[in-house]
GROMACS .gro file of C-alpha atoms in nm:
model
  319
    1MET     CA    1   8.310   0.452 -10.056
    2ARG     CA    2   8.654   0.596 -10.014
    3ILE     CA    3   8.958   0.399 -10.123
    4LEU     CA    4   9.235   0.503  -9.886
    5SER     CA    5   9.592   0.487 -10.003
    6PHE     CA    6   9.894   0.604  -9.810
    7THR     CA    7  10.152   0.517 -10.073
    8LEU     CA    8  10.436   0.771 -10.085
    9SER     CA    9  10.647   0.627 -10.364
   10ALA     CA   10  10.512   0.882 -10.610
   11ILE     CA   11  10.691   1.161 -10.426
   12LEU     CA   12  10.985   0.989 -10.258
   13VAL     CA   13  11.216   0.854 -10.528
   14LEU     CA   14  11.532   0.720 -10.370
   15HIS     CA   15  11.857   0.609 -10.530
   16LEU     CA   16  11.840   0.251 -10.404
   17SER     CA   17  11.989  -0.066 -10.543
   18SER     CA   18  11.688  -0.212 -10.721
   19CYS     CA   19  11.582  -0.362 -11.049
   20SER     CA   20  11.347  -0.219 -11.305
   21VAL     CA   21  11.027  -0.399 -11.396
   22SER     CA   22  11.125  -0.655 -11.652
   23HIS     CA   23  10.954  -0.992 -11.690
   24LEU     CA   24  10.782  -1.110 -11.374
   25SER     CA   25  10.707  -1.478 -11.340
   26PRO     CA   26  10.332  -1.540 -11.374
   27THR     CA   27  10.149  -1.675 -11.073
   28GLN     CA   28  10.000  -2.020 -11.047
   29PRO     CA   29   9.634  -1.934 -10.990
   30ILE     CA   30   9.404  -2.141 -10.770
   31SER     CA   31   9.034  -2.088 -10.715
   32ASP     CA   32   9.069  -1.944 -10.365
   33LEU     CA   33   9.260  -1.982 -10.040
   34HIS     CA   34   9.134  -2.267  -9.828
   35LYS     CA   35   9.260  -2.373  -9.488
   36ASP     CA   36   9.578  -2.548  -9.595
   37GLU     CA   37   9.644  -2.378  -9.927
   38ARG     CA   38   9.893  -2.108 -10.010
   39ILE     CA   39   9.953  -1.882 -10.303
   40GLU     CA   40  10.308  -1.778 -10.388
   41TRP     CA   41  10.387  -1.468 -10.591
   42PRO     CA   42  10.744  -1.400 -10.707
   43PHE     CA   43  10.808  -1.028 -10.675
   44ASN     CA   44  11.037  -0.764 -10.814
   45ILE     CA   45  11.138  -0.434 -10.658
   46ASP     CA   46  11.146  -0.149 -10.907
   47ALA     CA   47  11.345   0.175 -10.912
   48ARG     CA   48  11.080   0.335 -10.685
   49ASN     CA   49  11.122   0.055 -10.429
   50ARG     CA   50  10.775  -0.085 -10.501
   51LEU     CA   51  10.691  -0.453 -10.443
   52LEU     CA   52  10.550  -0.569 -10.776
   53VAL     CA   53  10.394  -0.901 -10.871
   54GLU     CA   54  10.233  -1.022 -11.191
   55VAL     CA   55   9.886  -1.165 -11.144
   56GLU     CA   56   9.613  -1.299 -11.367
   57ILE     CA   57   9.276  -1.125 -11.362
   58GLU     CA   58   9.007  -1.286 -11.579
   59GLY     CA   59   9.271  -1.404 -11.828
   60GLU     CA   60   9.451  -1.068 -11.835
   61GLN     CA   61   9.808  -1.046 -11.702
   62CYS     CA   62   9.853  -0.740 -11.481
   63VAL     CA   63  10.143  -0.609 -11.271
   64VAL     CA   64  10.025  -0.485 -10.930
   65GLN     CA   65  10.193  -0.325 -10.632
   66ILE     CA   66  10.156  -0.494 -10.293
   67ASP     CA   67  10.043  -0.212 -10.063
   68THR     CA   68   9.939  -0.284  -9.704
   69GLY     CA   69   9.892   0.092  -9.659
   70ALA     CA   70   9.592   0.088  -9.894
   71SER     CA   71   9.250  -0.043  -9.804
   72GLY     CA   72   9.124  -0.132 -10.150
   73VAL     CA   73   9.218  -0.237 -10.500
   74SER     CA   74   9.304  -0.013 -10.797
   75LEU     CA   75   9.343  -0.159 -11.146
   76PRO     CA   76   9.463  -0.016 -11.480
   77HIS     CA   77   9.214   0.101 -11.742
   78LYS     CA   78   9.259  -0.202 -11.970
   79VAL     CA   79   9.175  -0.442 -11.685
   80ILE     CA   80   8.876  -0.232 -11.577
   81GLN     CA   81   8.747  -0.244 -11.937
   82LYS     CA   82   8.788  -0.622 -11.947
   83LEU     CA   83   8.595  -0.663 -11.619
   84GLN     CA   84   8.322  -0.432 -11.743
   85GLY     CA   85   8.295  -0.621 -12.070
   86ALA     CA   86   8.258  -0.947 -11.878
   87GLY     CA   87   7.978  -0.798 -11.670
   88ILE     CA   88   8.184  -0.818 -11.350
   89LEU     CA   89   8.202  -0.444 -11.285
   90GLN     CA   90   7.928  -0.190 -11.328
   91LYS     CA   91   7.985   0.043 -11.621
   92GLN     CA   92   7.872   0.347 -11.426
   93ALA     CA   93   8.152   0.480 -11.204
   94ALA     CA   94   8.085   0.635 -10.865
   95GLU     CA   95   8.252   0.960 -10.771
   96ASN     CA   96   8.526   0.891 -10.524
   97GLN     CA   97   8.798   1.087 -10.348
   98GLU     CA   98   9.122   0.904 -10.280
   99PHE     CA   99   9.308   1.074 -10.000
  100GLY     CA  100   9.600   0.995  -9.779
  101ILE     CA  101   9.936   1.136  -9.683
  102ALA     CA  102   9.967   1.317 -10.017
  103PRO     CA  103   9.604   1.383 -10.122
  104GLU     CA  104   9.689   1.670 -10.355
  105ARG     CA  105   9.889   1.424 -10.567
  106ASN     CA  106   9.643   1.134 -10.547
  107GLY     CA  107   9.352   1.331 -10.690
  108LYS     CA  108   9.009   1.188 -10.762
  109VAL     CA  109   8.954   0.832 -10.875
  110ALA     CA  110   8.655   0.653 -11.022
  111SER     CA  111   8.529   0.336 -10.852
  112ARG     CA  112   8.297   0.067 -10.979
  113LEU     CA  113   8.097  -0.193 -10.791
  114ALA     CA  114   8.166  -0.562 -10.855
  115THR     CA  115   7.837  -0.725 -10.955
  116ARG     CA  116   7.987  -1.069 -10.898
  117GLY     CA  117   8.305  -1.209 -10.747
  118PHE     CA  118   8.629  -1.251 -10.939
  119ALA     CA  119   8.989  -1.345 -10.861
  120ILE     CA  120   9.314  -1.149 -10.856
  121GLY     CA  121   9.608  -1.387 -10.881
  122GLY     CA  122   9.396  -1.671 -10.748
  123VAL     CA  123   9.256  -1.475 -10.450
  124SER     CA  124   8.882  -1.408 -10.453
  125ILE     CA  125   8.738  -1.058 -10.451
  126PRO     CA  126   8.380  -1.076 -10.325
  127LYS     CA  127   8.072  -0.939 -10.492
  128ASP     CA  128   7.982  -0.579 -10.398
  129SER     CA  129   8.348  -0.478 -10.356
  130TRP     CA  130   8.447  -0.136 -10.488
  131ILE     CA  131   8.730  -0.140 -10.742
  132SER     CA  132   8.897   0.185 -10.841
  133GLU     CA  133   9.076   0.272 -11.164
  134THR     CA  134   9.435   0.393 -11.173
  135PRO     CA  135   9.575   0.598 -11.462
  136GLU     CA  136   9.901   0.404 -11.436
  137ASP     CA  137   9.985   0.076 -11.610
  138ILE     CA  138  10.056  -0.082 -11.271
  139GLY     CA  139   9.767  -0.166 -11.038
  140LEU     CA  140   9.762  -0.169 -10.659
  141VAL     CA  141   9.624  -0.427 -10.416
  142GLY     CA  142   9.564  -0.356 -10.048
  143GLY     CA  143   9.376  -0.484  -9.748
  144LEU     CA  144   9.067  -0.592  -9.943
  145LEU     CA  145   9.280  -0.874 -10.089
  146PHE     CA  146   9.470  -0.960  -9.769
  147GLN     CA  147   9.202  -0.951  -9.499
  148GLY     CA  148   9.162  -1.281  -9.315
  149LYS     CA  149   9.502  -1.403  -9.440
  150TYR     CA  150   9.872  -1.410  -9.356
  151LEU     CA  151  10.085  -1.203  -9.593
  152SER     CA  152  10.448  -1.317  -9.581
  153ILE     CA  153  10.732  -1.132  -9.757
  154ASN     CA  154  11.056  -1.324  -9.801
  155TRP     CA  155  11.317  -1.069  -9.907
  156ASP     CA  156  11.599  -1.318  -9.974
  157ARG     CA  157  11.389  -1.533 -10.203
  158SER     CA  158  11.181  -1.252 -10.353
  159VAL     CA  159  10.857  -1.439 -10.281
  160ILE     CA  160  10.530  -1.318 -10.132
  161VAL     CA  161  10.303  -1.583  -9.984
  162LEU     CA  162   9.936  -1.554  -9.892
  163ALA     CA  163   9.810  -1.826  -9.659
  164LYS     CA  164   9.505  -1.894  -9.445
  165GLN     CA  165   9.698  -2.074  -9.173
  166ILE     CA  166  10.054  -2.047  -9.043
  167VAL     CA  167  10.255  -2.135  -8.733
  168VAL     CA  168  10.535  -1.892  -8.649
  169PRO     CA  169  10.855  -2.014  -8.475
  170GLU     CA  170  10.901  -1.918  -8.110
  171GLY     CA  171  11.120  -1.616  -8.055
  172TRP     CA  172  11.020  -1.420  -8.363
  173PRO     CA  173  10.923  -1.068  -8.254
  174ASN     CA  174  10.559  -0.973  -8.287
  175LEU     CA  175  10.422  -0.621  -8.294
  176PRO     CA  176  10.046  -0.610  -8.231
  177PHE     CA  177   9.849  -0.376  -8.451
  178VAL     CA  178   9.497  -0.241  -8.483
  179PHE     CA  179   9.298  -0.179  -8.799
  180ARG     CA  180   9.192   0.168  -8.908
  181TRP     CA  181   8.970   0.237  -9.209
  182SER     CA  182   8.854  -0.125  -9.210
  183ASN     CA  183   9.181  -0.306  -9.289
  184ILE     CA  184   9.487  -0.078  -9.268
  185PRO     CA  185   9.727  -0.203  -8.995
  186ILE     CA  186   9.856   0.053  -8.742
  187VAL     CA  187  10.139  -0.016  -8.494
  188GLN     CA  188  10.219   0.189  -8.186
  189SER     CA  189  10.562   0.347  -8.160
  190ARG     CA  190  10.760   0.609  -7.974
  191ILE     CA  191  11.001   0.853  -8.133
  192GLU     CA  192  11.223   0.943  -7.838
  193THR     CA  193  10.939   0.995  -7.586
  194GLU     CA  194  10.670   1.108  -7.831
  195SER     CA  195  10.393   0.859  -7.919
  196ALA     CA  196  10.349   0.800  -8.291
  197ASP     CA  197  10.103   0.556  -8.450
  198LEU     CA  198  10.245   0.429  -8.780
  199ILE     CA  199  10.084   0.250  -9.074
  200VAL     CA  200  10.246  -0.082  -9.169
  201ASP     CA  201  10.296   0.028  -9.526
  202THR     CA  202  10.459  -0.184  -9.796
  203GLY     CA  203  10.351   0.088 -10.037
  204ALA     CA  204  10.587   0.345  -9.879
  205ASN     CA  205  10.946   0.310  -9.993
  206VAL     CA  206  11.075   0.483  -9.679
  207THR     CA  207  10.953   0.538  -9.324
  208VAL     CA  208  10.775   0.874  -9.307
  209VAL     CA  209  10.671   1.070  -8.997
  210ASP     CA  210  10.490   1.399  -8.957
  211GLY     CA  211  10.745   1.679  -8.934
  212SER     CA  212  10.583   1.835  -8.626
  213VAL     CA  213  10.604   1.502  -8.439
  214LEU     CA  214  10.974   1.478  -8.522
  215LYS     CA  215  11.034   1.835  -8.410
  216ASP     CA  216  10.849   1.783  -8.080
  217ALA     CA  217  11.050   1.465  -8.023
  218GLY     CA  218  11.378   1.653  -8.059
  219ALA     CA  219  11.484   1.471  -8.378
  220ARG     CA  220  11.757   1.637  -8.584
  221LEU     CA  221  11.674   1.777  -8.928
  222MET     CA  222  11.940   1.687  -9.184
  223VAL     CA  223  12.057   1.909  -9.466
  224ASN     CA  224  11.887   1.775  -9.778
  225ARG     CA  225  12.055   1.880 -10.098
  226ASN     CA  226  11.790   1.704 -10.305
  227ALA     CA  227  11.493   1.874 -10.138
  228ALA     CA  228  11.361   1.999 -10.473
  229ASN     CA  229  11.329   1.638 -10.592
  230LEU     CA  230  11.162   1.521 -10.272
  231SER     CA  231  10.893   1.788 -10.255
  232ASP     CA  232  10.833   1.882  -9.890
  233ALA     CA  233  10.997   1.569  -9.748
  234GLN     CA  234  11.313   1.615  -9.544
  235PRO     CA  235  11.543   1.357  -9.381
  236TRP     CA  236  11.562   1.355  -9.001
  237ASP     CA  237  11.789   1.164  -8.764
  238VAL     CA  238  11.608   0.998  -8.473
  239SER     CA  239  11.811   0.882  -8.172
  240THR     CA  240  11.556   0.617  -8.069
  241LEU     CA  241  11.255   0.472  -8.251
  242THR     CA  242  11.071   0.217  -8.035
  243LEU     CA  243  10.806  -0.013  -8.181
  244ALA     CA  244  10.569  -0.154  -7.923
  245GLY     CA  245  10.566  -0.531  -7.879
  246GLN     CA  246  10.331  -0.736  -7.664
  247ASN     CA  247  10.525  -0.611  -7.360
  248ASP     CA  248  10.830  -0.394  -7.289
  249ALA     CA  249  11.065  -0.691  -7.320
  250SER     CA  250  10.946  -0.755  -7.676
  251ASN     CA  251  10.975  -0.397  -7.799
  252ILE     CA  252  11.191  -0.335  -8.104
  253VAL     CA  253  11.426  -0.041  -8.057
  254LEU     CA  254  11.608   0.122  -8.346
  255THR     CA  255  11.887   0.363  -8.262
  256ARG     CA  256  12.013   0.642  -8.485
  257ALA     CA  257  11.733   0.580  -8.733
  258ARG     CA  258  11.690   0.793  -9.045
  259VAL     CA  259  11.330   0.878  -9.137
  260MET     CA  260  11.166   1.123  -9.376
  261GLY     CA  261  10.964   1.410  -9.231
  262LEU     CA  262  10.657   1.528  -9.420
  263PRO     CA  263  10.452   1.827  -9.298
  264GLY     CA  264  10.084   1.798  -9.216
  265VAL     CA  265  10.047   1.419  -9.216
  266LYS     CA  266   9.882   1.398  -8.874
  267ASP     CA  267   9.642   1.684  -8.949
  268ARG     CA  268   9.527   1.516  -9.271
  269VAL     CA  269   9.478   1.158  -9.162
  270GLY     CA  270   9.515   1.145  -8.783
  271ILE     CA  271   9.816   0.912  -8.805
  272ALA     CA  272  10.177   1.015  -8.745
  273GLY     CA  273  10.317   0.839  -9.050
  274SER     CA  274  10.411   0.512  -9.222
  275LEU     CA  275  10.654   0.232  -9.140
  276GLY     CA  276  10.800   0.170  -9.483
  277VAL     CA  277  10.990  -0.085  -9.685
  278ASP     CA  278  11.328   0.049  -9.564
  279PHE     CA  279  11.239  -0.075  -9.213
  280MET     CA  280  11.091  -0.408  -9.325
  281ARG     CA  281  11.396  -0.502  -9.532
  282ARG     CA  282  11.601  -0.518  -9.212
  283PHE     CA  283  11.435  -0.856  -9.146
  284PRO     CA  284  11.467  -1.169  -9.366
  285VAL     CA  285  11.094  -1.246  -9.344
  286VAL     CA  286  10.809  -1.010  -9.258
  287ILE     CA  287  10.458  -1.143  -9.193
  288VAL     CA  288  10.166  -0.903  -9.187
  289ASP     CA  289   9.914  -1.115  -9.000
  290TYR     CA  290   9.562  -0.999  -9.085
  291VAL     CA  291   9.416  -1.285  -8.877
  292GLU     CA  292   9.576  -1.226  -8.537
  293LYS     CA  293   9.654  -0.857  -8.601
  294ARG     CA  294  10.029  -0.859  -8.560
  295LEU     CA  295  10.344  -0.779  -8.752
  296VAL     CA  296  10.586  -1.072  -8.723
  297LEU     CA  297  10.956  -1.019  -8.795
  298ALA     CA  298  11.220  -1.288  -8.845
  299PRO     CA  299  11.524  -1.182  -8.639
  300PRO     CA  300  11.815  -1.053  -8.851
  301GLY     CA  301  12.055  -1.336  -8.925
  302THR     CA  302  11.778  -1.596  -8.925
  303ARG     CA  303  11.790  -1.827  -9.225
  304SER     CA  304  11.495  -1.709  -9.428
  305LEU     CA  305  11.217  -1.967  -9.440
  306GLN     CA  306  10.937  -2.018  -9.684
  307VAL     CA  307  10.594  -2.006  -9.523
  308GLY     CA  308  10.567  -2.379  -9.594
  309GLU     CA  309  10.877  -2.433  -9.380
  310LEU     CA  310  10.752  -2.221  -9.091
  311ASP     CA  311  10.511  -2.490  -8.972
  312ALA     CA  312  10.790  -2.749  -8.964
  313ALA     CA  313  11.030  -2.512  -8.790
  314ALA     CA  314  10.770  -2.432  -8.526
  315SER     CA  315  10.699  -2.802  -8.474
  316ARG     CA  316  11.070  -2.873  -8.419
  317GLU     CA  317  11.086  -2.596  -8.159
  318ALA     CA  318  10.775  -2.708  -7.973
  319PRO     CA  319  10.845  -2.878  -7.638
   0.00000   0.00000   0.00000
């Protein structure tokens, strides 16, 4: 099995206002998500613009990155050892190639089969799931953990919520998406007049588009004095970036957008790029809806609501 990851933070280090990983509040674990239950994870954003939460895995505290651009789960060596010792993961690793937008930097990873289910931060991972090992101290959780759930990110309150059921207030924009590679969400967009499918990617600190797509669209390449630090990535100015809603009236149009161009993305993975955290932070609340396959965005200026308040807000707005 291949564990896909499209995280770009390893090569795109930006000088953003963010905090380093200090103490993260531990989660309140529950056995699993049922119809009316929710799990809340306080998060931090580190110097690489990663969304980090602290979760409990079989009694071991572990910091993980929330990455909707990854299909699976990668855990640090010490956690893998603990799961092996408990008989949860097979000791024999399967050869595995992790590839994505920057495959030459991802390299090969070892994956192990779960012989029985276990929980990450109170969310169940089923038996027979493949879990990969990361050489870093920080793990990564992707679509395997989120499928069948609503993933809500509240930027103002620094809280991520996973829920099985939610009612969204009327008037919040929705961008339908499709799944590729099992559980990676892809939205349709246009850069000027060029079509560009983009991954909804909380693991990418910036929005990244294939350089050839940007060139064909007539985007303007900016002079990048830090190019040596950003590898092959270059900043481009885009006059119009349109994200497809349910109809033309519900499209989201960004004007004079700045994106990063990276050569060869489309040739490698068949997708034009990633819609990153820089875009999502424009909205007080972002909901990646793995149930109804949509990206829901609270309009800028909306008082940010906890997921628990969304149901009440929607009820007040109902006729």
